[in-house]
Amino acid sequence: MSLYSLLFRCILTLSLHDLHLLLVLVLGWLILGLAGLLRPHRVGLVAAVLFPVGAVIALGVALLGGIALMAAHIPQVAVLPLGLPDLPFHVRLDALSGFFLLLLGVAGAGISIFAAGYFRSGEGTAPGLHCLQYHTFLASMALVVLADDAYFFMVAWETMALSSYFLVTSQHRIPEIRRAGFLYLLIAHVGALCILLSFGVLQGGSWQFTFDSMRSARLTPFWASTAFLLALVGFGAKAGLVPLHVWLPEAHPAAPSPVSAMMSGLMLKTAVYGVLRITFDLLHIRYWWWGVLVLIVGLFSGLFGAIFAAVQTDMKRLLAYSSIENIGLIFAGIGLAILFEAFNLRLFAALALTAALIHSLNHSLFKSLLFLATGSVLHATNHRSLGKLGGLIRRMPWVATLALIGTLAIAGLPPLNGFISEWLLLQSFLFTPQIPHAFLNMVVPLGAAALVLIAALAAYVMVKFYGIIFLGQPREASLAEAHDPGWLERLGLAWLALGCVLIGVLPKIALRAAGSVTGALLGQAVNVSTPFWWIAPIAPAQASYSGLVLVGGIVVVVGITYVLVRVLAHGRVRRTVPWDCGYPWQTSRMQDTAEGFGQPILHMFGPFFRIERDTPSPSDCSPHYRIHIEDRLWRAIYQPIEIAVQHLSNAIGTLQGGRLATYLLYSFLTLIGLLVFVLWA
Amino acid sequence: MHHSHLIAELLKLLASILLLISFAMLSQRRTQRLITLFALQGVILFVSTCIVAYSAGLRELYYSAALTLLLKVIALPWIFNRLIHRLGIRWDSEPLVNIPITMLVGLALVIFAFGLAQPISMMATTITRNTLGIALAVILLAFLMMISRRMAVTQVIGFLAMENGLFFAATSATYGMPMVIELGIALDLLVGVFILGIFFFQIREQFESLDLSNLEALRED
């Protein structure tokens, strides 16, 4: 009892200074980044000191974020003595930012520990510079979540975009990577512009850009919808919602693996945060059609991402498309929450929002885990293409085991965390018949079918991912030299895997955390009055789940089987050559390939793709089948824009004739024009 | 009263001579003569500044007149003469626009400048206010000369002639600029001419000519 009260008191004191401590920690990240510049070309300092310290800071951020979710001294606000004159930076810590700080800290700690062992000198940017960009990226994400005025938010948002741009282009000598970086920066800026305009609408004529004044602004339905749509486009561009997703499958594979993990696991979540902040906090009203729109976009992105992930042959591209799918699911949850909330069904809205929040948290864990695992595979084998991997489970048992946890989690299998959020999301779909609108309550349940399809496809994708990389026979001779990474990288992977297991087995923790957020945003939280080992989000009579009981069941079944086989049956282990189907000359090229695995999907969803096949000639002695799959949306939307911009640029380019006299004439005519203007005015 | 009237008339006369020289520069194709005309402009500026200084009783203006004499009448023409001697320039190459048309455009510019200056000179209280239109015309004509010529040296002289116009505008509208600014401008001019002189040599070394149309090749396609 005394220990409990001591802990409670400790937390209480911490929570009083939560915000200030957080700002100190963020400052710590920035200082760590600058410290990397002390000896930029030496990997020792960066790996042995700076990244591990950064991971400890991340744990601190997670702790303080978690405390913010529990504490009563929320929201806390502060004004920083920074910024422009008359435009200081405002910061605020509330339940929503606390949740995303928790997510940032937990996943960021794992990635930082992994990165400590991962970055080597001689790979693109110098390690010290990497350290600066990396920690600036982390700090700016924390500040995005903490910002309480549009000005500071945009500063942090753009810092985030720029630092991640430099991280993506760390191997800038490769032209494709430069192109990927440019595409990323371009769409990031289009998105930022939309967000800026959205804030411009949200201030509602008061010309005060603090979030507080936006909360009190009362917009007309037209302007509220405009602000919402601008925010959706702006944040959707960062989140990778279709059709603004084109940068994502290019930029994520281009970046070094810890950076891919950060972008996919953490940065995409800041976009989720932005949408939630504007929709549920800054706007005073929500209309049901917003929810339907977000739901449709989310489900379409989910389906699109899952289908494209299924046909990828590059492991990091596959994961990038899988990120689009997961973001789609998160936005489907948000859309459903808006829909329920607009019809004042607050409990169901809380359920849908809880599902979206927990899925964000889960995705940050398992997607980071998988991206980091691909980094280990890449370092061990130098191959990114699935067609050159295989059989790594024997060479890299640590990575294979930990990646298996991530794979099962992302596939949505119990008792891991992916199952929890998908189950919650499906639960919330099942309540749509309660909506008092004739068409919606008939049409929206179709979304549940789409959700199940997406979940099944995601599982299919993950079987492909894991099976091709880790199972079967090695497809290249060089894979025999592959080996597990060092202990720092294993620790990072294990930390994230632990998170996946913990949330899966004890989902009550995540439910409580999300409950604080929905309580603050919607004034309603899902039911958390059950004991710690099971959950029943609406009511015990409706549906309940217990990860612990399931784990117990699994242990019992496995135990009984083991006993039956080893004790009651023969008990001997017999090792023998597997049956070769009567064909003794088997090579590793006879295994199912990544292309082969995706073939059924390619056939079923043919209209989604633009396919170019490269079929080898019959007389070729070592035939290789190649297939090039493209996104139809690129040609439909982006290419016309690209051509138009090119034409316009050429037209403007004629101004630059290279003749000095012409340039002087421009100045002269401008001068005369201005003088005429003066004369007339 | 009679005295100040005389001074005002004298200033107007000097201003007209300045304008005439500007036109002469616009039509002059020999580089040597152009430098002489530029020096002559400097002399006119020196005299007019001295007269304004005397009539307004401002001592700073004497300094600024001395600076003009030193820089624009002696130093710069001397530098230019040496430059063209070293570079072997005698004639400007064929101008981009032929000279009669340039003169006609110049005429239109003068009318425009007078129209522009009218409301401003209404507000000015100095005795030199009527010359503001001429000062503006000198600036615009110098600009026109920069546009219509090809050689680098001519363009630099045009640029300096523009500065002459600005200087004249300043003395006529507000009895000159503050001394600090004037010194700064003088230094800028001197440094600028030095740097441009270096450029001339570099350009000639690269293209074996000072014709600026060669620079068109630098354009990125």
Tab-separated table of C-alpha atoms in Angstrom, chain B residues 4-156:
chain	number	residue	atom	x	y	z
B	4	SER	CA	18.121	83.999	-56.798
B	5	HIS	CA	16.253	84.386	-60.043
B	6	LEU	CA	19.543	84.501	-61.891
B	7	ILE	CA	20.756	81.399	-60.108
B	8	ALA	CA	17.563	79.511	-60.971
B	9	GLU	CA	17.963	80.437	-64.631
B	10	LEU	CA	21.601	79.397	-64.560
B	11	LEU	CA	20.676	76.023	-63.093
B	12	LYS	CA	18.071	75.507	-65.759
B	13	LEU	CA	20.676	76.234	-68.377
B	14	LEU	CA	23.066	73.719	-66.849
B	15	ALA	CA	20.297	71.131	-66.648
B	16	SER	CA	19.505	71.604	-70.320
B	17	ILE	CA	23.179	71.130	-71.167
B	18	LEU	CA	23.148	67.935	-69.110
B	19	LEU	CA	20.173	66.692	-71.087
B	20	LEU	CA	21.867	67.632	-74.329
B	21	ILE	CA	24.943	65.673	-73.320
B	22	SER	CA	22.740	62.692	-72.534
B	23	PHE	CA	21.360	62.791	-76.037
B	24	ALA	CA	24.856	63.156	-77.390
B	25	MET	CA	25.918	60.077	-75.471
B	26	LEU	CA	22.936	58.204	-76.841
B	27	SER	CA	24.047	58.899	-80.381
B	28	GLN	CA	27.805	58.678	-79.922
B	29	ARG	CA	29.416	55.496	-81.180
B	30	ARG	CA	33.064	56.248	-80.555
B	31	THR	CA	34.080	55.058	-77.150
B	32	GLN	CA	36.702	57.754	-76.661
B	33	ARG	CA	34.136	60.484	-77.254
B	34	LEU	CA	31.676	58.781	-74.964
B	35	ILE	CA	34.155	58.990	-72.119
B	36	THR	CA	34.748	62.655	-72.859
B	37	LEU	CA	31.004	63.274	-72.779
B	38	PHE	CA	30.769	61.428	-69.488
B	39	ALA	CA	33.517	63.628	-68.054
B	40	LEU	CA	31.669	66.666	-69.376
B	41	GLN	CA	28.558	65.521	-67.536
B	42	GLY	CA	30.691	65.384	-64.420
B	43	VAL	CA	31.844	68.986	-65.009
B	44	ILE	CA	28.261	70.165	-65.358
B	45	LEU	CA	27.333	68.349	-62.163
B	46	PHE	CA	30.275	69.942	-60.378
B	47	VAL	CA	29.322	73.423	-61.470
B	48	SER	CA	25.641	73.029	-60.708
B	49	THR	CA	26.350	71.565	-57.263
B	50	CYS	CA	28.667	74.459	-56.499
B	51	ILE	CA	25.966	76.956	-57.506
B	52	VAL	CA	23.341	75.191	-55.373
B	53	ALA	CA	25.782	75.117	-52.474
B	54	TYR	CA	26.467	78.808	-52.806
B	55	SER	CA	22.827	79.818	-53.070
B	56	ALA	CA	21.611	77.576	-50.240
B	57	GLY	CA	24.685	78.174	-48.108
B	58	LEU	CA	25.298	74.483	-47.469
B	59	ARG	CA	28.873	73.522	-46.810
B	60	GLU	CA	28.404	69.767	-47.333
B	61	LEU	CA	27.424	70.388	-50.914
B	62	TYR	CA	30.853	71.872	-51.585
B	63	TYR	CA	32.404	68.645	-50.384
B	64	SER	CA	30.108	66.647	-52.562
B	65	ALA	CA	30.931	68.888	-55.518
B	66	ALA	CA	34.633	68.320	-54.879
B	67	LEU	CA	34.012	64.593	-54.746
B	68	THR	CA	32.226	64.784	-58.081
B	69	LEU	CA	35.103	66.631	-59.627
B	70	LEU	CA	37.635	64.206	-58.290
B	71	LEU	CA	35.786	61.069	-59.140
B	72	LYS	CA	33.685	61.726	-62.199
B	73	VAL	CA	35.747	64.280	-64.003
B	74	ILE	CA	39.247	63.044	-63.241
B	75	ALA	CA	39.482	59.521	-61.816
B	76	LEU	CA	36.868	57.545	-63.724
B	77	PRO	CA	37.537	59.013	-67.203
B	78	TRP	CA	41.233	58.410	-66.613
B	79	ILE	CA	40.573	54.771	-65.664
B	80	PHE	CA	38.304	54.324	-68.659
B	81	ASN	CA	40.808	55.853	-71.034
B	82	ARG	CA	43.478	53.514	-69.803
B	83	LEU	CA	41.084	50.579	-70.050
B	84	ILE	CA	40.047	51.191	-73.643
B	85	HIS	CA	43.637	51.828	-74.524
B	86	ARG	CA	44.706	48.509	-73.032
B	87	LEU	CA	41.746	46.681	-74.526
B	88	GLY	CA	42.131	48.384	-77.864
B	89	ILE	CA	38.536	49.522	-78.163
B	90	ARG	CA	37.740	52.399	-80.484
B	91	TRP	CA	34.238	51.857	-81.733
B	92	ASP	CA	31.195	50.339	-80.286
B	93	SER	CA	29.909	47.549	-82.457
B	94	GLU	CA	26.636	48.009	-84.330
B	95	PRO	CA	23.975	49.047	-81.780
B	96	LEU	CA	20.970	46.754	-81.323
B	97	VAL	CA	18.533	49.498	-82.294
B	98	ASN	CA	19.620	52.058	-84.847
B	99	ILE	CA	20.423	55.523	-83.584
B	100	PRO	CA	17.556	57.598	-85.091
B	101	ILE	CA	14.980	55.292	-83.518
B	102	THR	CA	16.819	55.395	-80.212
B	103	MET	CA	16.721	59.189	-80.354
B	104	LEU	CA	12.987	59.160	-81.007
B	105	VAL	CA	12.382	56.812	-78.084
B	106	GLY	CA	14.598	59.100	-76.015
B	107	LEU	CA	12.418	62.036	-76.960
B	108	ALA	CA	9.324	60.195	-75.790
B	109	LEU	CA	11.098	59.382	-72.556
B	110	VAL	CA	11.918	63.023	-71.928
B	111	ILE	CA	8.275	63.998	-72.363
B	112	PHE	CA	7.262	61.194	-70.040
B	113	ALA	CA	9.827	62.254	-67.434
B	114	PHE	CA	8.632	65.868	-67.523
B	115	GLY	CA	5.062	64.777	-67.071
B	116	LEU	CA	6.094	62.581	-64.196
B	117	ALA	CA	8.129	65.272	-62.471
B	118	GLN	CA	5.470	67.961	-62.609
B	119	PRO	CA	3.420	66.938	-59.555
B	120	ILE	CA	6.610	66.259	-57.585
B	121	SER	CA	8.229	69.593	-58.332
B	122	MET	CA	4.998	71.292	-57.207
B	123	MET	CA	5.685	69.970	-53.722
B	124	ALA	CA	9.411	70.714	-53.620
B	125	THR	CA	10.501	73.993	-52.021
B	126	THR	CA	14.020	74.224	-53.383
B	127	ILE	CA	15.025	76.725	-56.009
B	128	THR	CA	16.198	73.852	-58.198
B	129	ARG	CA	12.841	72.097	-58.326
B	130	ASN	CA	12.214	72.724	-61.998
B	131	THR	CA	15.181	70.642	-62.974
B	132	LEU	CA	13.783	67.456	-61.499
B	133	GLY	CA	12.162	66.466	-64.785
B	134	ILE	CA	15.487	66.813	-66.548
B	135	ALA	CA	17.207	64.701	-63.909
B	136	LEU	CA	14.638	61.946	-64.397
B	137	ALA	CA	15.062	62.199	-68.156
B	138	VAL	CA	18.828	61.821	-67.781
B	139	ILE	CA	18.316	58.643	-65.746
B	140	LEU	CA	15.939	57.143	-68.292
B	141	LEU	CA	18.145	58.083	-71.248
B	142	ALA	CA	21.156	56.473	-69.607
B	143	PHE	CA	19.092	53.346	-69.055
B	144	LEU	CA	18.070	53.422	-72.695
B	145	MET	CA	21.714	53.634	-73.663
B	146	MET	CA	22.503	50.547	-71.597
B	147	ILE	CA	19.768	48.630	-73.373
B	148	SER	CA	20.643	49.679	-76.883
B	149	ARG	CA	24.396	49.036	-76.791
B	150	ARG	CA	26.346	45.838	-77.017
B	151	MET	CA	29.764	46.539	-75.624
B	152	ALA	CA	30.472	45.998	-71.952
B	153	VAL	CA	32.377	49.285	-71.603
B	154	THR	CA	29.502	51.304	-73.029
B	155	GLN	CA	27.068	49.642	-70.676
B	156	VAL	CA	29.186	50.513	-67.690
